[in-house]
mmCIF file of C-alpha atoms and ligand atoms in Angstrom:
data_model
loop_
_atom_site.group_PDB
_atom_site.id
_atom_site.type_symbol
_atom_site.label_atom_id
_atom_site.label_comp_id
_atom_site.label_asym_id
_atom_site.label_seq_id
_atom_site.Cartn_x
_atom_site.Cartn_y
_atom_site.Cartn_z
ATOM 1 C CA MET A 2 -16.362 -68.220 142.517
ATOM 2 C CA LYS A 3 -20.061 -67.650 142.109
ATOM 3 C CA ALA A 4 -21.355 -68.869 138.766
ATOM 4 C CA THR A 5 -22.911 -66.549 136.202
ATOM 5 C CA LEU A 6 -26.494 -67.634 135.517
ATOM 6 C CA ILE A 7 -27.215 -68.559 131.917
ATOM 7 C CA ASP A 8 -30.659 -67.120 131.238
ATOM 8 C CA GLY A 9 -32.413 -69.453 128.808
ATOM 9 C CA LYS A 10 -35.621 -67.460 128.975
ATOM 10 C CA LYS A 11 -33.877 -64.327 127.753
ATOM 11 C CA VAL A 12 -31.923 -66.104 125.011
ATOM 12 C CA SER A 13 -34.996 -67.974 123.794
ATOM 13 C CA GLN A 14 -36.842 -64.642 123.583
ATOM 14 C CA GLU A 15 -33.971 -63.188 121.518
ATOM 15 C CA ILE A 16 -34.165 -66.143 119.147
ATOM 16 C CA ARG A 17 -37.908 -65.756 118.720
ATOM 17 C CA GLU A 18 -37.461 -62.023 117.998
ATOM 18 C CA GLU A 19 -34.889 -62.907 115.345
ATOM 19 C CA LEU A 20 -37.387 -65.303 113.758
ATOM 20 C CA LYS A 21 -40.170 -62.705 113.458
ATOM 21 C CA PRO A 22 -38.839 -60.880 110.366
ATOM 22 C CA ARG A 23 -38.183 -64.250 108.696
ATOM 23 C CA VAL A 24 -41.806 -65.260 109.301
ATOM 24 C CA GLN A 25 -43.019 -61.872 108.013
ATOM 25 C CA ASN A 26 -40.901 -62.291 104.926
ATOM 26 C CA LEU A 27 -42.461 -65.711 104.264
ATOM 27 C CA ILE A 28 -45.982 -64.405 104.848
ATOM 28 C CA GLN A 29 -45.339 -61.631 102.312
ATOM 29 C CA GLN A 30 -44.635 -64.410 99.839
ATOM 30 C CA ASP A 31 -47.930 -66.112 100.752
ATOM 31 C CA LEU A 32 -46.193 -68.783 102.736
ATOM 32 C CA LYS A 33 -47.237 -69.066 106.357
ATOM 33 C CA PRO A 34 -45.053 -71.591 108.187
ATOM 34 C CA GLY A 35 -47.199 -74.383 109.640
ATOM 35 C CA LEU A 36 -46.535 -76.829 112.473
ATOM 36 C CA ALA A 37 -48.716 -79.885 113.142
ATOM 37 C CA VAL A 38 -48.571 -81.394 116.600
ATOM 38 C CA ILE A 39 -50.010 -84.829 117.294
ATOM 39 C CA LEU A 40 -50.898 -85.677 120.856
ATOM 40 C CA VAL A 41 -52.116 -89.174 121.635
ATOM 41 C CA GLY A 42 -53.761 -89.735 125.028
ATOM 42 C CA ASP A 43 -54.159 -87.400 127.957
ATOM 43 C CA ASP A 44 -50.812 -87.313 129.737
ATOM 44 C CA PRO A 45 -50.993 -84.006 131.690
ATOM 45 C CA ALA A 46 -47.310 -83.074 131.172
ATOM 46 C CA SER A 47 -47.609 -83.689 127.418
ATOM 47 C CA GLN A 48 -50.696 -81.492 127.313
ATOM 48 C CA VAL A 49 -48.748 -78.637 128.906
ATOM 49 C CA TYR A 50 -45.845 -79.084 126.443
ATOM 50 C CA VAL A 51 -48.226 -79.085 123.484
ATOM 51 C CA ARG A 52 -50.062 -76.004 124.767
ATOM 52 C CA ASN A 53 -46.713 -74.193 125.117
ATOM 53 C CA LYS A 54 -45.794 -75.097 121.552
ATOM 54 C CA GLU A 55 -49.147 -73.793 120.298
ATOM 55 C CA LYS A 56 -48.652 -70.538 122.213
ATOM 56 C CA ALA A 57 -45.172 -70.108 120.745
ATOM 57 C CA CYS A 58 -46.620 -70.558 117.245
ATOM 58 C CA GLU A 59 -49.371 -68.009 117.898
ATOM 59 C CA LYS A 60 -46.902 -65.410 119.159
ATOM 60 C CA LEU A 61 -44.663 -65.865 116.145
ATOM 61 C CA GLY A 62 -47.428 -65.922 113.525
ATOM 62 C CA VAL A 63 -46.880 -69.593 112.686
ATOM 63 C CA TYR A 64 -49.950 -71.676 111.787
ATOM 64 C CA SER A 65 -50.424 -74.456 114.318
ATOM 65 C CA LEU A 66 -52.587 -77.493 113.825
ATOM 66 C CA LYS A 67 -53.216 -79.745 116.793
ATOM 67 C CA HIS A 68 -54.448 -83.313 116.455
ATOM 68 C CA GLN A 69 -55.566 -84.564 119.843
ATOM 69 C CA LEU A 70 -56.255 -88.289 119.557
ATOM 70 C CA PRO A 71 -57.649 -90.762 122.092
ATOM 71 C CA SER A 72 -55.183 -93.100 123.833
ATOM 72 C CA THR A 73 -56.875 -96.026 122.028
ATOM 73 C CA THR A 74 -55.807 -94.705 118.579
ATOM 74 C CA SER A 75 -54.526 -97.530 116.399
ATOM 75 C CA GLN A 76 -51.108 -97.603 114.808
ATOM 76 C CA ASN A 77 -52.683 -97.576 111.343
ATOM 77 C CA ASP A 78 -54.836 -94.526 112.045
ATOM 78 C CA LEU A 79 -51.816 -92.668 113.330
ATOM 79 C CA LEU A 80 -49.729 -93.633 110.289
ATOM 80 C CA HIS A 81 -52.540 -92.445 108.016
ATOM 81 C CA LEU A 82 -52.696 -89.114 109.761
ATOM 82 C CA ILE A 83 -48.939 -88.723 109.308
ATOM 83 C CA ASP A 84 -49.351 -89.553 105.602
ATOM 84 C CA GLU A 85 -51.948 -86.805 105.334
ATOM 85 C CA LEU A 86 -49.697 -84.291 107.059
ATOM 86 C CA ASN A 87 -46.683 -85.373 104.984
ATOM 87 C CA ASN A 88 -48.748 -84.433 101.908
ATOM 88 C CA ASN A 89 -50.284 -81.232 103.290
ATOM 89 C CA PRO A 90 -48.495 -78.220 101.731
ATOM 90 C CA ALA A 91 -49.647 -75.927 104.580
ATOM 91 C CA ILE A 92 -47.637 -78.020 107.061
ATOM 92 C CA HIS A 93 -43.854 -77.611 107.223
ATOM 93 C CA GLY A 94 -43.226 -79.345 110.514
ATOM 94 C CA ILE A 95 -44.732 -82.474 112.070
ATOM 95 C CA LEU A 96 -44.202 -83.310 115.684
ATOM 96 C CA VAL A 97 -45.457 -86.357 117.531
ATOM 97 C CA GLN A 98 -45.477 -85.618 121.240
ATOM 98 C CA LEU A 99 -43.700 -88.335 123.220
ATOM 99 C CA PRO A 100 -44.204 -90.559 125.094
ATOM 100 C CA LEU A 101 -46.794 -92.490 123.094
ATOM 101 C CA PRO A 102 -49.146 -95.077 124.646
ATOM 102 C CA LYS A 103 -47.436 -98.475 124.967
ATOM 103 C CA HIS A 104 -49.375 -100.227 122.175
ATOM 104 C CA LEU A 105 -47.928 -97.856 119.558
ATOM 105 C CA ASP A 106 -44.555 -98.526 117.939
ATOM 106 C CA GLU A 107 -42.738 -95.243 118.570
ATOM 107 C CA LYS A 108 -39.905 -95.948 116.121
ATOM 108 C CA LYS A 109 -42.227 -96.910 113.295
ATOM 109 C CA ILE A 110 -44.265 -93.757 113.820
ATOM 110 C CA LEU A 111 -41.315 -91.380 114.025
ATOM 111 C CA TYR A 112 -39.706 -93.001 110.964
ATOM 112 C CA HIS A 113 -42.941 -92.409 109.018
ATOM 113 C CA ILE A 114 -42.604 -88.607 109.218
ATOM 114 C CA ASN A 115 -41.206 -87.069 106.040
ATOM 115 C CA PRO A 116 -37.604 -86.212 107.051
ATOM 116 C CA LEU A 117 -38.042 -82.817 105.384
ATOM 117 C CA LYS A 118 -40.845 -82.054 107.872
ATOM 118 C CA ASP A 119 -39.093 -83.657 110.844
ATOM 119 C CA VAL A 120 -38.614 -80.464 112.863
ATOM 120 C CA ASP A 121 -37.818 -82.458 116.021
ATOM 121 C CA GLY A 122 -34.786 -83.847 114.197
ATOM 122 C CA PHE A 123 -35.393 -87.399 115.486
ATOM 123 C CA HIS A 124 -35.641 -89.179 112.106
ATOM 124 C CA PRO A 125 -32.654 -91.439 111.316
ATOM 125 C CA TYR A 126 -32.153 -89.498 108.064
ATOM 126 C CA ASN A 127 -31.673 -86.280 110.003
ATOM 127 C CA LEU A 128 -29.539 -87.941 112.682
ATOM 128 C CA GLY A 129 -27.378 -89.428 109.925
ATOM 129 C CA ARG A 130 -26.982 -86.033 108.247
ATOM 130 C CA LEU A 131 -26.029 -84.589 111.627
ATOM 131 C CA MET A 132 -23.432 -87.308 112.110
ATOM 132 C CA ILE A 133 -21.675 -86.568 108.823
ATOM 133 C CA GLY A 134 -21.677 -82.840 109.562
ATOM 134 C CA ASP A 135 -24.297 -81.852 106.977
ATOM 135 C CA PRO A 136 -27.469 -81.437 109.031
ATOM 136 C CA ILE A 137 -30.877 -80.225 107.895
ATOM 137 C CA PHE A 138 -32.772 -80.171 111.184
ATOM 138 C CA LEU A 139 -30.870 -80.343 114.445
ATOM 139 C CA PRO A 140 -32.693 -81.930 117.394
ATOM 140 C CA CYS A 141 -34.153 -79.034 119.363
ATOM 141 C CA THR A 142 -32.792 -79.596 122.880
ATOM 142 C CA PRO A 143 -29.168 -80.276 121.842
ATOM 143 C CA TRP A 144 -29.313 -77.306 119.468
ATOM 144 C CA GLY A 145 -30.676 -75.185 122.344
ATOM 145 C CA VAL A 146 -27.694 -76.192 124.496
ATOM 146 C CA GLN A 147 -25.243 -75.257 121.741
ATOM 147 C CA GLU A 148 -26.971 -71.902 121.224
ATOM 148 C CA LEU A 149 -26.848 -71.102 124.930
ATOM 149 C CA LEU A 150 -23.099 -71.751 125.016
ATOM 150 C CA SER A 151 -22.511 -69.690 121.859
ATOM 151 C CA ARG A 152 -24.604 -66.756 122.908
ATOM 152 C CA TYR A 153 -22.803 -66.583 126.259
ATOM 153 C CA GLN A 154 -19.564 -66.633 124.259
ATOM 154 C CA ILE A 155 -18.391 -69.785 125.963
ATOM 155 C CA ASP A 156 -15.690 -71.346 123.809
ATOM 156 C CA ILE A 157 -16.424 -74.936 122.875
ATOM 157 C CA SER A 158 -13.522 -75.479 120.507
ATOM 158 C CA ARG A 159 -10.638 -77.475 122.048
ATOM 159 C CA LYS A 160 -12.579 -77.896 125.291
ATOM 160 C CA HIS A 161 -13.365 -81.164 127.029
ATOM 161 C CA VAL A 162 -17.139 -81.593 127.141
ATOM 162 C CA VAL A 163 -18.505 -84.313 129.409
ATOM 163 C CA ILE A 164 -22.126 -85.316 128.793
ATOM 164 C CA VAL A 165 -23.969 -87.437 131.345
ATOM 165 C CA GLY A 166 -26.679 -89.298 129.398
ATOM 166 C CA ARG A 167 -26.683 -91.092 126.029
ATOM 167 C CA SER A 168 -30.325 -90.858 124.916
ATOM 168 C CA ASN A 169 -31.140 -90.563 121.229
ATOM 169 C CA ILE A 170 -32.858 -87.226 121.791
ATOM 170 C CA VAL A 171 -30.286 -85.442 123.969
ATOM 171 C CA GLY A 172 -26.949 -87.043 124.883
ATOM 172 C CA LYS A 173 -25.976 -88.791 121.637
ATOM 173 C CA PRO A 174 -27.006 -86.068 119.153
ATOM 174 C CA LEU A 175 -25.465 -83.371 121.367
ATOM 175 C CA SER A 176 -22.171 -85.269 121.406
ATOM 176 C CA MET A 177 -22.300 -85.499 117.592
ATOM 177 C CA MET A 178 -22.972 -81.775 117.258
ATOM 178 C CA LEU A 179 -20.176 -80.658 119.554
ATOM 179 C CA VAL A 180 -17.558 -83.025 118.113
ATOM 180 C CA GLN A 181 -17.887 -81.669 114.546
ATOM 181 C CA LYS A 182 -15.056 -79.728 112.991
ATOM 182 C CA ALA A 183 -17.261 -76.642 112.864
ATOM 183 C CA LYS A 184 -18.138 -73.355 114.532
ATOM 184 C CA ALA A 185 -19.428 -73.671 118.107
ATOM 185 C CA ALA A 186 -18.088 -77.231 118.170
ATOM 186 C CA ASN A 187 -14.666 -78.909 117.764
ATOM 187 C CA ALA A 188 -14.707 -80.226 121.330
ATOM 188 C CA THR A 189 -13.329 -83.432 122.776
ATOM 189 C CA ILE A 190 -16.287 -85.394 124.110
ATOM 190 C CA THR A 191 -16.811 -87.920 126.864
ATOM 191 C CA ILE A 192 -20.255 -89.513 127.195
ATOM 192 C CA CYS A 193 -21.167 -91.068 130.554
ATOM 193 C CA HIS A 194 -24.088 -93.368 131.353
ATOM 194 C CA THR A 195 -25.129 -95.979 133.885
ATOM 195 C CA GLY A 196 -22.373 -98.265 132.623
ATOM 196 C CA THR A 197 -19.686 -95.684 133.415
ATOM 197 C CA GLU A 198 -17.327 -96.697 136.179
ATOM 198 C CA ASN A 199 -16.245 -93.945 138.504
ATOM 199 C CA LEU A 200 -18.409 -91.134 137.146
ATOM 200 C CA ALA A 201 -16.618 -88.511 139.252
ATOM 201 C CA GLN A 202 -13.300 -89.239 137.580
ATOM 202 C CA HIS A 203 -14.859 -88.192 134.254
ATOM 203 C CA THR A 204 -17.027 -85.297 135.390
ATOM 204 C CA GLN A 205 -14.099 -83.757 137.264
ATOM 205 C CA MET A 206 -12.167 -83.544 133.978
ATOM 206 C CA ALA A 207 -14.862 -81.462 132.255
ATOM 207 C CA ASP A 208 -14.437 -77.901 131.047
ATOM 208 C CA ILE A 209 -18.121 -78.046 130.148
ATOM 209 C CA LEU A 210 -20.367 -80.521 131.962
ATOM 210 C CA ILE A 211 -23.783 -81.280 130.481
ATOM 211 C CA ALA A 212 -26.218 -83.235 132.642
ATOM 212 C CA ALA A 213 -28.960 -85.044 130.712
ATOM 213 C CA ALA A 214 -29.641 -88.068 132.886
ATOM 214 C CA GLY A 215 -33.133 -87.486 134.287
ATOM 215 C CA SER A 216 -31.805 -88.128 137.772
ATOM 216 C CA PRO A 217 -32.669 -85.335 140.218
ATOM 217 C CA LYS A 218 -29.694 -83.397 141.653
ATOM 218 C CA MET A 219 -27.203 -86.180 140.843
ATOM 219 C CA ILE A 220 -24.435 -83.726 139.895
ATOM 220 C CA THR A 221 -23.172 -82.416 143.212
ATOM 221 C CA GLY A 222 -20.300 -80.094 144.063
ATOM 222 C CA GLU A 223 -17.915 -83.039 144.665
ATOM 223 C CA LEU A 224 -18.370 -84.212 141.086
ATOM 224 C CA ILE A 225 -17.067 -81.013 139.478
ATOM 225 C CA ARG A 226 -13.913 -78.987 139.417
ATOM 226 C CA GLU A 227 -13.592 -75.240 140.038
ATOM 227 C CA GLY A 228 -14.502 -73.063 137.037
ATOM 228 C CA VAL A 229 -16.497 -75.616 135.033
ATOM 229 C CA VAL A 230 -19.448 -74.540 132.868
ATOM 230 C CA VAL A 231 -22.529 -76.534 133.928
ATOM 231 C CA ILE A 232 -25.519 -77.056 131.652
ATOM 232 C CA ASP A 233 -28.482 -78.798 133.243
ATOM 233 C CA VAL A 234 -30.847 -80.390 130.739
ATOM 234 C CA GLY A 235 -32.734 -82.394 133.366
ATOM 235 C CA ILE A 236 -36.351 -81.692 134.172
ATOM 236 C CA ASN A 237 -37.573 -83.828 137.064
ATOM 237 C CA LYS A 238 -40.685 -83.468 139.136
ATOM 238 C CA VAL A 239 -39.915 -83.946 142.821
ATOM 239 C CA GLU A 240 -42.753 -83.339 145.263
ATOM 240 C CA ASP A 241 -44.514 -81.067 142.775
ATOM 241 C CA LYS A 242 -41.365 -79.008 142.179
ATOM 242 C CA LEU A 243 -39.269 -79.018 139.010
ATOM 243 C CA VAL A 244 -35.630 -79.795 139.683
ATOM 244 C CA GLY A 245 -32.729 -80.416 137.365
ATOM 245 C CA ASP A 246 -30.063 -83.118 137.306
ATOM 246 C CA VAL A 247 -27.697 -80.680 139.015
ATOM 247 C CA ASP A 248 -27.655 -79.968 142.727
ATOM 248 C CA PHE A 249 -27.645 -76.224 142.094
ATOM 249 C CA ASP A 250 -26.762 -75.138 145.638
ATOM 250 C CA SER A 251 -23.629 -77.263 145.922
ATOM 251 C CA VAL A 252 -22.439 -76.449 142.388
ATOM 252 C CA VAL A 253 -23.160 -72.732 142.018
ATOM 253 C CA ASP A 254 -20.131 -71.555 144.044
ATOM 254 C CA LYS A 255 -17.672 -73.716 142.132
ATOM 255 C CA ALA A 256 -18.913 -73.357 138.549
ATOM 256 C CA SER A 257 -18.152 -70.392 136.271
ATOM 257 C CA PHE A 258 -21.515 -70.586 134.452
ATOM 258 C CA ILE A 259 -24.665 -72.526 135.245
ATOM 259 C CA THR A 260 -28.157 -72.930 133.794
ATOM 260 C CA PRO A 261 -31.059 -72.834 136.259
ATOM 261 C CA VAL A 262 -34.032 -75.216 136.200
ATOM 262 C CA PRO A 263 -36.530 -73.969 135.255
ATOM 263 C CA GLY A 264 -35.472 -71.118 132.947
ATOM 264 C CA GLY A 265 -32.319 -72.654 131.457
ATOM 265 C CA VAL A 266 -32.396 -75.228 128.674
ATOM 266 C CA GLY A 267 -36.202 -75.741 128.839
ATOM 267 C CA PRO A 268 -37.295 -72.550 127.041
ATOM 268 C CA MET A 269 -34.594 -73.087 124.399
ATOM 269 C CA THR A 270 -36.180 -76.309 123.169
ATOM 270 C CA ILE A 271 -39.346 -74.545 121.998
ATOM 271 C CA ALA A 272 -37.391 -71.654 120.475
ATOM 272 C CA MET A 273 -35.332 -74.111 118.389
ATOM 273 C CA LEU A 274 -38.510 -75.937 117.369
ATOM 274 C CA MET A 275 -39.802 -72.629 116.024
ATOM 275 C CA ALA A 276 -36.469 -72.063 114.265
ATOM 276 C CA ASN A 277 -36.685 -75.486 112.594
ATOM 277 C CA THR A 278 -40.288 -74.851 111.488
ATOM 278 C CA VAL A 279 -39.363 -71.507 109.925
ATOM 279 C CA LYS A 280 -36.329 -73.091 108.289
ATOM 280 C CA SER A 281 -38.485 -75.869 106.873
ATOM 281 C CA ALA A 282 -40.899 -73.350 105.327
ATOM 282 C CA GLU A 283 -37.968 -71.381 103.875
ATOM 283 C CA ARG A 284 -36.564 -74.564 102.367
ATOM 284 C CA THR A 285 -39.750 -75.046 100.328
ATOM 285 C CA LEU A 286 -38.927 -71.730 98.603
ATOM 286 C CA HIS A 287 -35.222 -72.304 98.112
ATOM 287 C CA GLY A 288 -35.143 -76.058 97.716
HETATM 288 N N1 LIG B 320 -34.997 -79.134 128.700
HETATM 289 C C1 LIG B 320 -35.692 -79.810 127.797
HETATM 290 O O1 LIG B 320 -36.369 -79.274 126.972
HETATM 291 C C2 LIG B 320 -35.594 -81.306 127.822
HETATM 292 C C3 LIG B 320 -35.766 -82.046 126.656
HETATM 293 C C4 LIG B 320 -35.595 -83.429 126.715
HETATM 294 C C5 LIG B 320 -35.299 -84.030 127.928
HETATM 295 N N2 LIG B 320 -35.197 -83.256 129.051
HETATM 296 C C6 LIG B 320 -34.856 -83.841 130.346
HETATM 297 O O2 LIG B 320 -33.515 -84.280 130.282
HETATM 298 C C7 LIG B 320 -33.350 -85.460 131.075
HETATM 299 C C8 LIG B 320 -32.809 -86.538 130.172
HETATM 300 O O3 LIG B 320 -33.763 -86.828 129.184
HETATM 301 P P1 LIG B 320 -33.593 -88.038 128.173
HETATM 302 O O4 LIG B 320 -34.817 -88.130 127.380
HETATM 303 O O5 LIG B 320 -32.273 -87.906 127.506
HETATM 304 O O6 LIG B 320 -33.561 -89.237 129.258
HETATM 305 P P2 LIG B 320 -33.396 -90.807 129.095
HETATM 306 O O7 LIG B 320 -33.818 -91.279 127.753
HETATM 307 O O8 LIG B 320 -33.997 -91.402 130.312
HETATM 308 O O9 LIG B 320 -31.809 -91.013 129.175
HETATM 309 C C9 LIG B 320 -31.110 -90.762 130.362
HETATM 310 C C10 LIG B 320 -29.663 -91.088 130.147
HETATM 311 O O10 LIG B 320 -28.947 -90.776 131.341
HETATM 312 C C11 LIG B 320 -28.225 -91.909 131.798
HETATM 313 N N3 LIG B 320 -28.276 -91.924 133.266
HETATM 314 C C12 LIG B 320 -29.380 -91.962 134.063
HETATM 315 N N4 LIG B 320 -29.011 -91.952 135.354
HETATM 316 C C13 LIG B 320 -27.653 -91.927 135.383
HETATM 317 C C14 LIG B 320 -26.689 -91.940 136.411
HETATM 318 N N5 LIG B 320 -27.041 -91.971 137.699
HETATM 319 N N6 LIG B 320 -25.377 -91.910 136.071
HETATM 320 C C15 LIG B 320 -24.992 -91.881 134.767
HETATM 321 N N7 LIG B 320 -25.873 -91.872 133.740
HETATM 322 C C16 LIG B 320 -27.184 -91.899 134.047
HETATM 323 C C17 LIG B 320 -28.938 -93.131 131.209
HETATM 324 O O11 LIG B 320 -27.995 -94.157 131.057
HETATM 325 P P3 LIG B 320 -28.340 -95.592 130.359
HETATM 326 O O12 LIG B 320 -28.338 -95.305 128.881
HETATM 327 O O13 LIG B 320 -27.222 -96.450 130.756
HETATM 328 O O14 LIG B 320 -29.683 -95.974 130.885
HETATM 329 C C18 LIG B 320 -29.408 -92.573 129.871
HETATM 330 O O15 LIG B 320 -28.391 -92.665 128.881
HETATM 331 C C19 LIG B 320 -34.726 -85.740 131.664
HETATM 332 O O16 LIG B 320 -34.805 -85.145 132.946
HETATM 333 C C20 LIG B 320 -35.675 -85.043 130.722
HETATM 334 O O17 LIG B 320 -36.888 -84.654 131.354
HETATM 335 C C21 LIG B 320 -35.319 -81.927 129.008
#
């Protein structure tokens, strides 16, 4: 078997096209969706991510406001800026680019964002709503994974999904999304992590295997069974090249579907961020 490539670039483009009429509709009602991005420090990767988010806003007709702050910014100054943005009616989404410099308390800062402007979906209020199956904003990367599966008509219901990674931004929320008794969900989930004994025993049981470990090429052909769907969330820089958590070459002949890196899950994250920003603006009209 040679796996079908899941083209995240193409799907993310489709999603952005679908958002355009919604943005136009808002603009006709004098409501331009607005996204504020806060970048603290000069981490080169973060700068690229923020630039890509700005470009996505421009292309879609979404107002984007960037706050580039020095790495010495104090916790109080940052909290004040978030207060300002929480109260700014032109801003519907607030995103603090991670990681933050060490002296800043990441939790305290993320928890300070108004949950109704939390388009990253990281606030405990939004994670709690997700857990009880009544979400407002879904975290962008997990939502991107679910959309990719849906749009490639890959059944999730009744399937065994194995997720490698339990972070609060990918593994855990994704598990919560896919376990719901809902459309594009209803799966049985196994979550693996560094405390998992005999990883292969779990990954070999997967109908859908999602790698979100941040460990380059750790998922090799021996860890999977024939016909599995493989989603690679990992983005790792190895000798100036971007590689995923999946050893593509040893997996591609055994899997039925596979996402490449780059061009798989990566582009979906920004598309879902745009979707959350548009949704947030729409919510101000409809309550
Ligand atoms: N495509 C995108 O847009 C996007 C978005 C976000 C993240 N990412 C990428 O996705 C990857 C994961 O990101 P993250 O933020 O979730 O990472 P993270 O916070 O570092 O979490 C990694 C998780 O994987 C587990 N893990 C690491 N190595 C493992 C191993 N050898 N065996 C089993 N479990 C292992 C860790 O277990 P413990 O909990 O036991 O430490 C942890 O739960 C990274 O490469 C990141 O760059 C991509």
